[in-house]
Amino acid sequence: MIFMVIMIILVIVLLSFSFKVVPQNYVGLVETLGKYSKSVNAGLTFIIPVFQNIRKVSLALQPYKISKYSIITKDNAEITTSLTLNYQVTDAYRYFYNNTNSVESMVQLIRGHMRDIIGRMELNEALGSTSKINNELFKAIGDLTDIYGITVIRVNVDELLPSPEIQKAMDKQLTADREKTAAIAKAEGEARHIELTTKAKNDALVATAKANAEAVKTQADAEAYRINKLQESLNKAGDGYFRNQSLDSFNKLAEGPNNLVILDKEDMTDLGKIPAVKKMWNADKK
């Protein structure tokens, strides 16, 4: 009776170890006496206790961070980089049996290609080409990780940092460039100010000259108009007007202290046109 009870307990224990549950998104690797025998999908699986064992491998997307490490650029500058990536196990057999540490092997592969890519770039190019490096790195590793049963879904360069010495030199250069830019901007501003001031003065001088010229022209036009009108009036005036003007002139001349007038013969003859002077001329002849 006791033997039967012991046998029942052993059977129950063996049955409890005979059924294994493979979780969702996992694959089970069944080993018989330490040797791979088959793969099983998620769900309830029966194995032979003691003789068989099951290893569970996740097929879910896995994030991984590659810690900082140094790389030398084409122009012998040292930079430190770190990466993050997402990978997925696509072949559980290769992942588990073909390599003692498939993830570490994948990381070493990525680091090697990263060194090769950045090693062909100069410092400034590398620092400004993060997206380009990401694309080249993803293409470079391609299907190479298949040997480890892994597929890299995404890889991203988190940072590219120059060494402290280079950073100091770059900061100094940046400061110098900013000061140079500020000096150039200030000089250009002053030159522009002088240019505008000079233009304003020249415009004022031109405007003044134009105004003066316009005033002179207006004055000349007025004078010409006055002379034309006067000439028209004189042309319309009769001989009596000119005789009266001559008499007035001689009267004013006679009233002055200097009443001696010298005239040529023709002018003397013209004086005869004035009646009063003609009488004086005839009386003198008698």
PDB file of C-alpha atoms in Angstrom:
ATOM      1  CA  MET A   1       0.000   0.000   0.000  1.00  0.00           C
ATOM      2  CA  ILE A   2       2.788   2.408   0.879  1.00  0.00           C
ATOM      3  CA  PHE A   3       4.604   1.438  -2.349  1.00  0.00           C
ATOM      4  CA  MET A   4       1.528   2.291  -4.403  1.00  0.00           C
ATOM      5  CA  VAL A   5       1.246   5.670  -2.726  1.00  0.00           C
ATOM      6  CA  ILE A   6       4.936   6.402  -3.456  1.00  0.00           C
ATOM      7  CA  MET A   7       4.501   5.362  -7.090  1.00  0.00           C
ATOM      8  CA  ILE A   8       1.475   7.619  -7.489  1.00  0.00           C
ATOM      9  CA  ILE A   9       3.389  10.544  -5.990  1.00  0.00           C
ATOM     10  CA  LEU A  10       6.322   9.883  -8.343  1.00  0.00           C
ATOM     11  CA  VAL A  11       4.011   9.741 -11.348  1.00  0.00           C
ATOM     12  CA  ILE A  12       2.389  13.044 -10.342  1.00  0.00           C
ATOM     13  CA  VAL A  13       5.788  14.656  -9.869  1.00  0.00           C
ATOM     14  CA  LEU A  14       7.000  13.324 -13.221  1.00  0.00           C
ATOM     15  CA  LEU A  15       3.874  14.547 -14.949  1.00  0.00           C
ATOM     16  CA  SER A  16       4.310  17.980 -13.407  1.00  0.00           C
ATOM     17  CA  PHE A  17       7.807  18.134 -14.894  1.00  0.00           C
ATOM     18  CA  SER A  18       6.648  16.668 -18.194  1.00  0.00           C
ATOM     19  CA  PHE A  19       4.451  19.573 -19.223  1.00  0.00           C
ATOM     20  CA  LYS A  20       6.067  22.933 -19.937  1.00  0.00           C
ATOM     21  CA  VAL A  21       4.441  26.158 -21.043  1.00  0.00           C
ATOM     22  CA  VAL A  22       6.168  28.270 -23.693  1.00  0.00           C
ATOM     23  CA  PRO A  23       4.951  31.916 -23.338  1.00  0.00           C
ATOM     24  CA  GLN A  24       3.586  34.020 -26.147  1.00  0.00           C
ATOM     25  CA  ASN A  25       6.226  35.404 -28.547  1.00  0.00           C
ATOM     26  CA  TYR A  26       8.769  32.814 -27.395  1.00  0.00           C
ATOM     27  CA  VAL A  27      10.099  29.683 -29.044  1.00  0.00           C
ATOM     28  CA  GLY A  28      11.138  26.573 -27.143  1.00  0.00           C
ATOM     29  CA  LEU A  29      14.321  24.604 -27.937  1.00  0.00           C
ATOM     30  CA  VAL A  30      13.926  21.005 -26.786  1.00  0.00           C
ATOM     31  CA  GLU A  31      17.139  19.182 -25.880  1.00  0.00           C
ATOM     32  CA  THR A  32      17.359  15.436 -25.398  1.00  0.00           C
ATOM     33  CA  LEU A  33      20.277  14.336 -23.272  1.00  0.00           C
ATOM     34  CA  GLY A  34      21.879  17.737 -23.907  1.00  0.00           C
ATOM     35  CA  LYS A  35      21.432  17.682 -27.697  1.00  0.00           C
ATOM     36  CA  TYR A  36      19.010  19.819 -29.646  1.00  0.00           C
ATOM     37  CA  SER A  37      16.124  17.746 -30.924  1.00  0.00           C
ATOM     38  CA  LYS A  38      13.352  20.129 -31.982  1.00  0.00           C
ATOM     39  CA  SER A  39      11.794  23.571 -31.654  1.00  0.00           C
ATOM     40  CA  VAL A  40       8.306  24.147 -30.262  1.00  0.00           C
ATOM     41  CA  ASN A  41       6.055  27.182 -30.497  1.00  0.00           C
ATOM     42  CA  ALA A  42       4.232  28.992 -27.723  1.00  0.00           C
ATOM     43  CA  GLY A  43       1.808  26.876 -25.715  1.00  0.00           C
ATOM     44  CA  LEU A  44       1.790  23.655 -23.673  1.00  0.00           C
ATOM     45  CA  THR A  45       4.583  21.223 -24.550  1.00  0.00           C
ATOM     46  CA  PHE A  46       5.268  17.685 -23.322  1.00  0.00           C
ATOM     47  CA  ILE A  47       8.828  16.600 -22.609  1.00  0.00           C
ATOM     48  CA  ILE A  48      10.370  13.555 -21.009  1.00  0.00           C
ATOM     49  CA  PRO A  49      11.588  14.508 -17.558  1.00  0.00           C
ATOM     50  CA  VAL A  50      15.264  13.936 -16.755  1.00  0.00           C
ATOM     51  CA  PHE A  51      16.019  13.016 -20.377  1.00  0.00           C
ATOM     52  CA  GLN A  52      14.756  16.218 -21.982  1.00  0.00           C
ATOM     53  CA  ASN A  53      15.043  19.917 -21.240  1.00  0.00           C
ATOM     54  CA  ILE A  54      13.495  23.015 -22.879  1.00  0.00           C
ATOM     55  CA  ARG A  55      15.139  26.422 -23.394  1.00  0.00           C
ATOM     56  CA  LYS A  56      12.939  29.429 -24.035  1.00  0.00           C
ATOM     57  CA  VAL A  57      14.114  32.150 -26.424  1.00  0.00           C
ATOM     58  CA  SER A  58      12.249  35.480 -26.771  1.00  0.00           C
ATOM     59  CA  LEU A  59      11.340  36.614 -30.277  1.00  0.00           C
ATOM     60  CA  ALA A  60      10.234  40.077 -29.137  1.00  0.00           C
ATOM     61  CA  LEU A  61      11.958  43.281 -30.210  1.00  0.00           C
ATOM     62  CA  GLN A  62      14.841  43.999 -27.836  1.00  0.00           C
ATOM     63  CA  PRO A  63      16.401  47.434 -27.122  1.00  0.00           C
ATOM     64  CA  TYR A  64      20.135  47.578 -26.531  1.00  0.00           C
ATOM     65  CA  LYS A  65      22.527  50.391 -25.705  1.00  0.00           C
ATOM     66  CA  ILE A  66      26.158  50.265 -26.818  1.00  0.00           C
ATOM     67  CA  SER A  67      28.202  52.132 -24.252  1.00  0.00           C
ATOM     68  CA  LYS A  68      30.652  54.915 -25.144  1.00  0.00           C
ATOM     69  CA  TYR A  69      33.881  54.036 -26.932  1.00  0.00           C
ATOM     70  CA  SER A  70      36.556  55.994 -28.807  1.00  0.00           C
ATOM     71  CA  ILE A  71      37.041  56.263 -32.575  1.00  0.00           C
ATOM     72  CA  ILE A  72      39.811  58.000 -34.551  1.00  0.00           C
ATOM     73  CA  THR A  73      38.713  60.090 -37.543  1.00  0.00           C
ATOM     74  CA  LYS A  74      40.523  60.471 -40.862  1.00  0.00           C
ATOM     75  CA  ASP A  75      42.300  63.618 -39.611  1.00  0.00           C
ATOM     76  CA  ASN A  76      43.469  61.797 -36.438  1.00  0.00           C
ATOM     77  CA  ALA A  77      40.933  63.381 -34.104  1.00  0.00           C
ATOM     78  CA  GLU A  78      39.548  61.312 -31.253  1.00  0.00           C
ATOM     79  CA  ILE A  79      35.816  61.263 -30.727  1.00  0.00           C
ATOM     80  CA  THR A  80      33.614  59.312 -28.353  1.00  0.00           C
ATOM     81  CA  THR A  81      30.379  57.762 -29.547  1.00  0.00           C
ATOM     82  CA  SER A  82      27.498  55.768 -28.135  1.00  0.00           C
ATOM     83  CA  LEU A  83      24.696  53.972 -29.952  1.00  0.00           C
ATOM     84  CA  THR A  84      21.285  52.485 -29.301  1.00  0.00           C
ATOM     85  CA  LEU A  85      19.674  49.790 -31.396  1.00  0.00           C
ATOM     86  CA  ASN A  86      16.719  47.448 -31.602  1.00  0.00           C
ATOM     87  CA  TYR A  87      17.196  43.839 -32.608  1.00  0.00           C
ATOM     88  CA  GLN A  88      15.036  40.776 -32.912  1.00  0.00           C
ATOM     89  CA  VAL A  89      15.836  37.060 -32.775  1.00  0.00           C
ATOM     90  CA  THR A  90      14.792  35.526 -36.072  1.00  0.00           C
ATOM     91  CA  ASP A  91      16.440  32.105 -35.697  1.00  0.00           C
ATOM     92  CA  ALA A  92      16.422  30.742 -32.155  1.00  0.00           C
ATOM     93  CA  TYR A  93      18.695  27.794 -33.058  1.00  0.00           C
ATOM     94  CA  ARG A  94      21.472  30.014 -34.440  1.00  0.00           C
ATOM     95  CA  TYR A  95      21.002  32.548 -31.694  1.00  0.00           C
ATOM     96  CA  PHE A  96      21.456  29.999 -28.937  1.00  0.00           C
ATOM     97  CA  TYR A  97      23.770  27.343 -30.390  1.00  0.00           C
ATOM     98  CA  ASN A  98      25.936  29.023 -33.036  1.00  0.00           C
ATOM     99  CA  ASN A  99      27.515  31.533 -30.673  1.00  0.00           C
ATOM    100  CA  THR A 100      28.231  31.647 -26.989  1.00  0.00           C
ATOM    101  CA  ASN A 101      27.005  35.261 -26.886  1.00  0.00           C
ATOM    102  CA  SER A 102      25.240  36.338 -30.051  1.00  0.00           C
ATOM    103  CA  VAL A 103      24.339  39.792 -28.718  1.00  0.00           C
ATOM    104  CA  GLU A 104      27.962  40.614 -27.855  1.00  0.00           C
ATOM    105  CA  SER A 105      29.068  39.360 -31.261  1.00  0.00           C
ATOM    106  CA  MET A 106      26.487  41.624 -32.888  1.00  0.00           C
ATOM    107  CA  VAL A 107      27.756  44.589 -30.834  1.00  0.00           C
ATOM    108  CA  GLN A 108      31.360  43.932 -31.862  1.00  0.00           C
ATOM    109  CA  LEU A 109      30.289  43.776 -35.510  1.00  0.00           C
ATOM    110  CA  ILE A 110      28.492  47.111 -35.239  1.00  0.00           C
ATOM    111  CA  ARG A 111      31.421  48.755 -33.472  1.00  0.00           C
ATOM    112  CA  GLY A 112      33.792  47.574 -36.175  1.00  0.00           C
ATOM    113  CA  HIS A 113      31.685  49.008 -38.975  1.00  0.00           C
ATOM    114  CA  MET A 114      31.207  52.216 -37.012  1.00  0.00           C
ATOM    115  CA  ARG A 115      34.978  52.643 -36.745  1.00  0.00           C
ATOM    116  CA  ASP A 116      35.323  52.013 -40.467  1.00  0.00           C
ATOM    117  CA  ILE A 117      32.676  54.584 -41.409  1.00  0.00           C
ATOM    118  CA  ILE A 118      33.906  57.367 -39.128  1.00  0.00           C
ATOM    119  CA  GLY A 119      37.539  56.495 -39.873  1.00  0.00           C
ATOM    120  CA  ARG A 120      36.903  57.578 -43.478  1.00  0.00           C
ATOM    121  CA  MET A 121      35.542  60.969 -42.363  1.00  0.00           C
ATOM    122  CA  GLU A 122      37.206  64.083 -41.040  1.00  0.00           C
ATOM    123  CA  LEU A 123      36.117  65.449 -37.682  1.00  0.00           C
ATOM    124  CA  ASN A 124      33.871  68.269 -38.926  1.00  0.00           C
ATOM    125  CA  GLU A 125      32.204  66.007 -41.472  1.00  0.00           C
ATOM    126  CA  ALA A 126      31.550  63.297 -38.886  1.00  0.00           C
ATOM    127  CA  LEU A 127      30.081  65.724 -36.342  1.00  0.00           C
ATOM    128  CA  GLY A 128      27.635  67.058 -38.908  1.00  0.00           C
ATOM    129  CA  SER A 129      26.655  63.751 -40.512  1.00  0.00           C
ATOM    130  CA  THR A 130      24.806  61.789 -37.848  1.00  0.00           C
ATOM    131  CA  SER A 131      21.955  60.835 -40.177  1.00  0.00           C
ATOM    132  CA  LYS A 132      24.391  59.806 -42.899  1.00  0.00           C
ATOM    133  CA  ILE A 133      26.330  57.637 -40.429  1.00  0.00           C
ATOM    134  CA  ASN A 134      23.112  55.980 -39.260  1.00  0.00           C
ATOM    135  CA  ASN A 135      22.142  55.081 -42.820  1.00  0.00           C
ATOM    136  CA  GLU A 136      25.606  53.821 -43.789  1.00  0.00           C
ATOM    137  CA  LEU A 137      25.872  51.767 -40.608  1.00  0.00           C
ATOM    138  CA  PHE A 138      22.467  50.165 -41.105  1.00  0.00           C
ATOM    139  CA  LYS A 139      23.356  49.261 -44.707  1.00  0.00           C
ATOM    140  CA  ALA A 140      26.793  47.969 -43.699  1.00  0.00           C
ATOM    141  CA  ILE A 141      25.585  45.477 -41.117  1.00  0.00           C
ATOM    142  CA  GLY A 142      22.696  44.434 -43.375  1.00  0.00           C
ATOM    143  CA  ASP A 143      22.276  40.662 -43.247  1.00  0.00           C
ATOM    144  CA  LEU A 144      25.623  40.069 -41.534  1.00  0.00           C
ATOM    145  CA  THR A 145      23.919  39.433 -38.189  1.00  0.00           C
ATOM    146  CA  ASP A 146      21.892  36.581 -39.669  1.00  0.00           C
ATOM    147  CA  ILE A 147      24.699  34.224 -38.705  1.00  0.00           C
ATOM    148  CA  TYR A 148      23.828  34.980 -35.096  1.00  0.00           C
ATOM    149  CA  GLY A 149      20.106  34.488 -35.708  1.00  0.00           C
ATOM    150  CA  ILE A 150      19.540  38.202 -35.163  1.00  0.00           C
ATOM    151  CA  THR A 151      18.121  40.978 -37.319  1.00  0.00           C
ATOM    152  CA  VAL A 152      18.893  44.603 -36.455  1.00  0.00           C
ATOM    153  CA  ILE A 153      15.705  46.614 -36.901  1.00  0.00           C
ATOM    154  CA  ARG A 154      17.125  50.043 -36.135  1.00  0.00           C
ATOM    155  CA  VAL A 155      20.442  51.566 -35.137  1.00  0.00           C
ATOM    156  CA  ASN A 156      21.001  55.135 -34.029  1.00  0.00           C
ATOM    157  CA  VAL A 157      24.062  57.190 -33.095  1.00  0.00           C
ATOM    158  CA  ASP A 158      23.168  58.896 -29.829  1.00  0.00           C
ATOM    159  CA  GLU A 159      26.183  61.192 -29.596  1.00  0.00           C
ATOM    160  CA  LEU A 160      29.506  62.054 -31.176  1.00  0.00           C
ATOM    161  CA  LEU A 161      31.746  63.972 -28.810  1.00  0.00           C
ATOM    162  CA  PRO A 162      35.276  65.236 -29.557  1.00  0.00           C
ATOM    163  CA  SER A 163      37.936  64.816 -26.897  1.00  0.00           C
ATOM    164  CA  PRO A 164      38.119  67.560 -24.213  1.00  0.00           C
ATOM    165  CA  GLU A 165      41.219  69.077 -25.840  1.00  0.00           C
ATOM    166  CA  ILE A 166      39.502  69.307 -29.218  1.00  0.00           C
ATOM    167  CA  GLN A 167      36.369  70.729 -27.608  1.00  0.00           C
ATOM    168  CA  LYS A 168      38.435  73.503 -26.022  1.00  0.00           C
ATOM    169  CA  ALA A 169      40.084  74.276 -29.354  1.00  0.00           C
ATOM    170  CA  MET A 170      36.690  74.285 -31.077  1.00  0.00           C
ATOM    171  CA  ASP A 171      35.270  76.603 -28.409  1.00  0.00           C
ATOM    172  CA  LYS A 172      38.152  79.025 -28.940  1.00  0.00           C
ATOM    173  CA  GLN A 173      37.678  78.885 -32.691  1.00  0.00           C
ATOM    174  CA  LEU A 174      33.946  79.413 -32.293  1.00  0.00           C
ATOM    175  CA  THR A 175      34.556  82.417 -30.043  1.00  0.00           C
ATOM    176  CA  ALA A 176      37.047  83.856 -32.526  1.00  0.00           C
ATOM    177  CA  ASP A 177      34.607  83.333 -35.387  1.00  0.00           C
ATOM    178  CA  ARG A 178      31.826  85.042 -33.456  1.00  0.00           C
ATOM    179  CA  GLU A 179      34.059  88.005 -32.605  1.00  0.00           C
ATOM    180  CA  LYS A 180      35.149  88.222 -36.245  1.00  0.00           C
ATOM    181  CA  THR A 181      31.541  88.129 -37.410  1.00  0.00           C
ATOM    182  CA  ALA A 182      30.590  90.805 -34.888  1.00  0.00           C
ATOM    183  CA  ALA A 183      33.504  93.023 -35.986  1.00  0.00           C
ATOM    184  CA  ILE A 184      32.574  92.622 -39.643  1.00  0.00           C
ATOM    185  CA  ALA A 185      28.928  93.383 -38.889  1.00  0.00           C
ATOM    186  CA  LYS A 186      29.936  96.496 -36.922  1.00  0.00           C
ATOM    187  CA  ALA A 187      32.243  97.703 -39.713  1.00  0.00           C
ATOM    188  CA  GLU A 188      29.558  97.091 -42.319  1.00  0.00           C
ATOM    189  CA  GLY A 189      27.051  98.964 -40.173  1.00  0.00           C
ATOM    190  CA  GLU A 190      29.363 101.961 -39.806  1.00  0.00           C
ATOM    191  CA  ALA A 191      30.130 101.928 -43.532  1.00  0.00           C
ATOM    192  CA  ARG A 192      26.423 101.801 -44.280  1.00  0.00           C
ATOM    193  CA  HIS A 193      25.797 104.688 -41.880  1.00  0.00           C
ATOM    194  CA  ILE A 194      28.486 106.796 -43.582  1.00  0.00           C
ATOM    195  CA  GLU A 195      27.097 105.880 -46.978  1.00  0.00           C
ATOM    196  CA  LEU A 196      23.569 106.882 -46.011  1.00  0.00           C
ATOM    197  CA  THR A 197      24.740 110.101 -44.327  1.00  0.00           C
ATOM    198  CA  THR A 198      26.810 111.074 -47.352  1.00  0.00           C
ATOM    199  CA  LYS A 199      23.928 110.275 -49.686  1.00  0.00           C
ATOM    200  CA  ALA A 200      21.580 112.367 -47.573  1.00  0.00           C
ATOM    201  CA  LYS A 201      23.978 115.326 -47.661  1.00  0.00           C
ATOM    202  CA  ASN A 202      24.497 114.964 -51.396  1.00  0.00           C
ATOM    203  CA  ASP A 203      20.751 114.728 -51.939  1.00  0.00           C
ATOM    204  CA  ALA A 204      20.305 117.900 -49.869  1.00  0.00           C
ATOM    205  CA  LEU A 205      22.978 119.740 -51.885  1.00  0.00           C
ATOM    206  CA  VAL A 206      21.422 118.597 -55.148  1.00  0.00           C
ATOM    207  CA  ALA A 207      17.983 119.645 -53.962  1.00  0.00           C
ATOM    208  CA  THR A 208      19.317 123.063 -52.881  1.00  0.00           C
ATOM    209  CA  ALA A 209      21.123 123.514 -56.208  1.00  0.00           C
ATOM    210  CA  LYS A 210      17.981 122.562 -58.100  1.00  0.00           C
ATOM    211  CA  ALA A 211      15.934 124.970 -56.010  1.00  0.00           C
ATOM    212  CA  ASN A 212      18.434 127.811 -56.619  1.00  0.00           C
ATOM    213  CA  ALA A 213      18.536 127.026 -60.333  1.00  0.00           C
ATOM    214  CA  GLU A 214      14.771 127.012 -60.449  1.00  0.00           C
ATOM    215  CA  ALA A 215      14.667 130.355 -58.601  1.00  0.00           C
ATOM    216  CA  VAL A 216      17.225 131.896 -60.996  1.00  0.00           C
ATOM    217  CA  LYS A 217      15.289 130.551 -63.951  1.00  0.00           C
ATOM    218  CA  THR A 218      12.051 131.922 -62.555  1.00  0.00           C
ATOM    219  CA  GLN A 219      13.687 135.304 -61.938  1.00  0.00           C
ATOM    220  CA  ALA A 220      15.221 135.328 -65.446  1.00  0.00           C
ATOM    221  CA  ASP A 221      11.867 134.387 -66.945  1.00  0.00           C
ATOM    222  CA  ALA A 222      10.237 137.218 -65.012  1.00  0.00           C
ATOM    223  CA  GLU A 223      12.882 139.712 -66.129  1.00  0.00           C
ATOM    224  CA  ALA A 224      12.567 138.558 -69.732  1.00  0.00           C
ATOM    225  CA  TYR A 225       8.822 138.873 -69.460  1.00  0.00           C
ATOM    226  CA  ARG A 226       9.166 142.409 -68.068  1.00  0.00           C
ATOM    227  CA  ILE A 227      11.565 143.420 -70.848  1.00  0.00           C
ATOM    228  CA  ASN A 228       9.318 141.925 -73.510  1.00  0.00           C
ATOM    229  CA  LYS A 229       6.315 143.777 -72.144  1.00  0.00           C
ATOM    230  CA  LEU A 230       8.340 146.989 -71.910  1.00  0.00           C
ATOM    231  CA  GLN A 231       9.556 146.518 -75.479  1.00  0.00           C
ATOM    232  CA  GLU A 232       6.016 145.925 -76.630  1.00  0.00           C
ATOM    233  CA  SER A 233       4.908 149.092 -74.852  1.00  0.00           C
ATOM    234  CA  LEU A 234       7.759 151.122 -76.391  1.00  0.00           C
ATOM    235  CA  ASN A 235       6.970 149.749 -79.809  1.00  0.00           C
ATOM    236  CA  LYS A 236       3.380 150.909 -79.391  1.00  0.00           C
ATOM    237  CA  ALA A 237       4.371 154.337 -78.017  1.00  0.00           C
ATOM    238  CA  GLY A 238       4.286 157.395 -80.434  1.00  0.00           C
ATOM    239  CA  ASP A 239       6.936 160.053 -81.144  1.00  0.00           C
ATOM    240  CA  GLY A 240       5.353 162.376 -78.608  1.00  0.00           C
ATOM    241  CA  TYR A 241       6.153 159.968 -75.814  1.00  0.00           C
ATOM    242  CA  PHE A 242       9.835 159.882 -76.689  1.00  0.00           C
ATOM    243  CA  ARG A 243       9.947 163.711 -77.048  1.00  0.00           C
ATOM    244  CA  ASN A 244       8.497 164.125 -73.599  1.00  0.00           C
ATOM    245  CA  GLN A 245      10.943 161.593 -72.177  1.00  0.00           C
ATOM    246  CA  SER A 246      13.859 163.481 -73.790  1.00  0.00           C
ATOM    247  CA  LEU A 247      12.699 166.835 -72.434  1.00  0.00           C
ATOM    248  CA  ASP A 248      12.343 165.391 -68.961  1.00  0.00           C
ATOM    249  CA  SER A 249      15.836 163.999 -69.201  1.00  0.00           C
ATOM    250  CA  PHE A 250      17.333 167.333 -70.325  1.00  0.00           C
ATOM    251  CA  ASN A 251      15.427 169.197 -67.656  1.00  0.00           C
ATOM    252  CA  LYS A 252      16.803 166.923 -64.954  1.00  0.00           C
ATOM    253  CA  LEU A 253      20.262 167.277 -66.485  1.00  0.00           C
ATOM    254  CA  ALA A 254      20.017 171.085 -66.523  1.00  0.00           C
ATOM    255  CA  GLU A 255      19.032 171.119 -62.869  1.00  0.00           C
ATOM    256  CA  GLY A 256      22.195 169.286 -61.873  1.00  0.00           C
ATOM    257  CA  PRO A 257      25.625 170.846 -61.235  1.00  0.00           C
ATOM    258  CA  ASN A 258      27.087 169.235 -64.356  1.00  0.00           C
ATOM    259  CA  ASN A 259      25.033 170.492 -67.297  1.00  0.00           C
ATOM    260  CA  LEU A 260      27.658 170.073 -70.021  1.00  0.00           C
ATOM    261  CA  VAL A 261      26.655 167.296 -72.445  1.00  0.00           C
ATOM    262  CA  ILE A 262      28.867 166.086 -75.275  1.00  0.00           C
ATOM    263  CA  LEU A 263      27.070 164.450 -78.190  1.00  0.00           C
ATOM    264  CA  ASP A 264      28.124 163.388 -81.663  1.00  0.00           C
ATOM    265  CA  LYS A 265      26.686 164.958 -84.785  1.00  0.00           C
ATOM    266  CA  GLU A 266      24.038 162.355 -85.353  1.00  0.00           C
ATOM    267  CA  ASP A 267      22.774 162.609 -81.808  1.00  0.00           C
ATOM    268  CA  MET A 268      22.698 166.368 -82.148  1.00  0.00           C
ATOM    269  CA  THR A 269      20.624 166.025 -85.284  1.00  0.00           C
ATOM    270  CA  ASP A 270      18.179 163.727 -83.431  1.00  0.00           C
ATOM    271  CA  LEU A 271      17.747 166.380 -80.814  1.00  0.00           C
ATOM    272  CA  GLY A 272      16.149 168.508 -83.485  1.00  0.00           C
ATOM    273  CA  LYS A 273      13.178 166.226 -83.384  1.00  0.00           C
ATOM    274  CA  ILE A 274      12.236 167.793 -80.080  1.00  0.00           C
ATOM    275  CA  PRO A 275      10.430 171.118 -80.762  1.00  0.00           C
ATOM    276  CA  ALA A 276      11.978 173.116 -77.919  1.00  0.00           C
ATOM    277  CA  VAL A 277      15.505 172.098 -78.753  1.00  0.00           C
ATOM    278  CA  LYS A 278      14.918 172.820 -82.451  1.00  0.00           C
ATOM    279  CA  LYS A 279      13.951 176.446 -81.678  1.00  0.00           C
ATOM    280  CA  MET A 280      17.038 176.896 -79.549  1.00  0.00           C
ATOM    281  CA  TRP A 281      19.172 175.457 -82.345  1.00  0.00           C
ATOM    282  CA  ASN A 282      17.700 177.763 -85.011  1.00  0.00           C
ATOM    283  CA  ALA A 283      18.073 180.890 -82.790  1.00  0.00           C
ATOM    284  CA  ASP A 284      21.690 180.133 -82.220  1.00  0.00           C
ATOM    285  CA  LYS A 285      22.251 179.803 -85.965  1.00  0.00           C
ATOM    286  CA  LYS A 286      20.808 183.266 -86.556  1.00  0.00           C
TER     287      LYS A 286
END
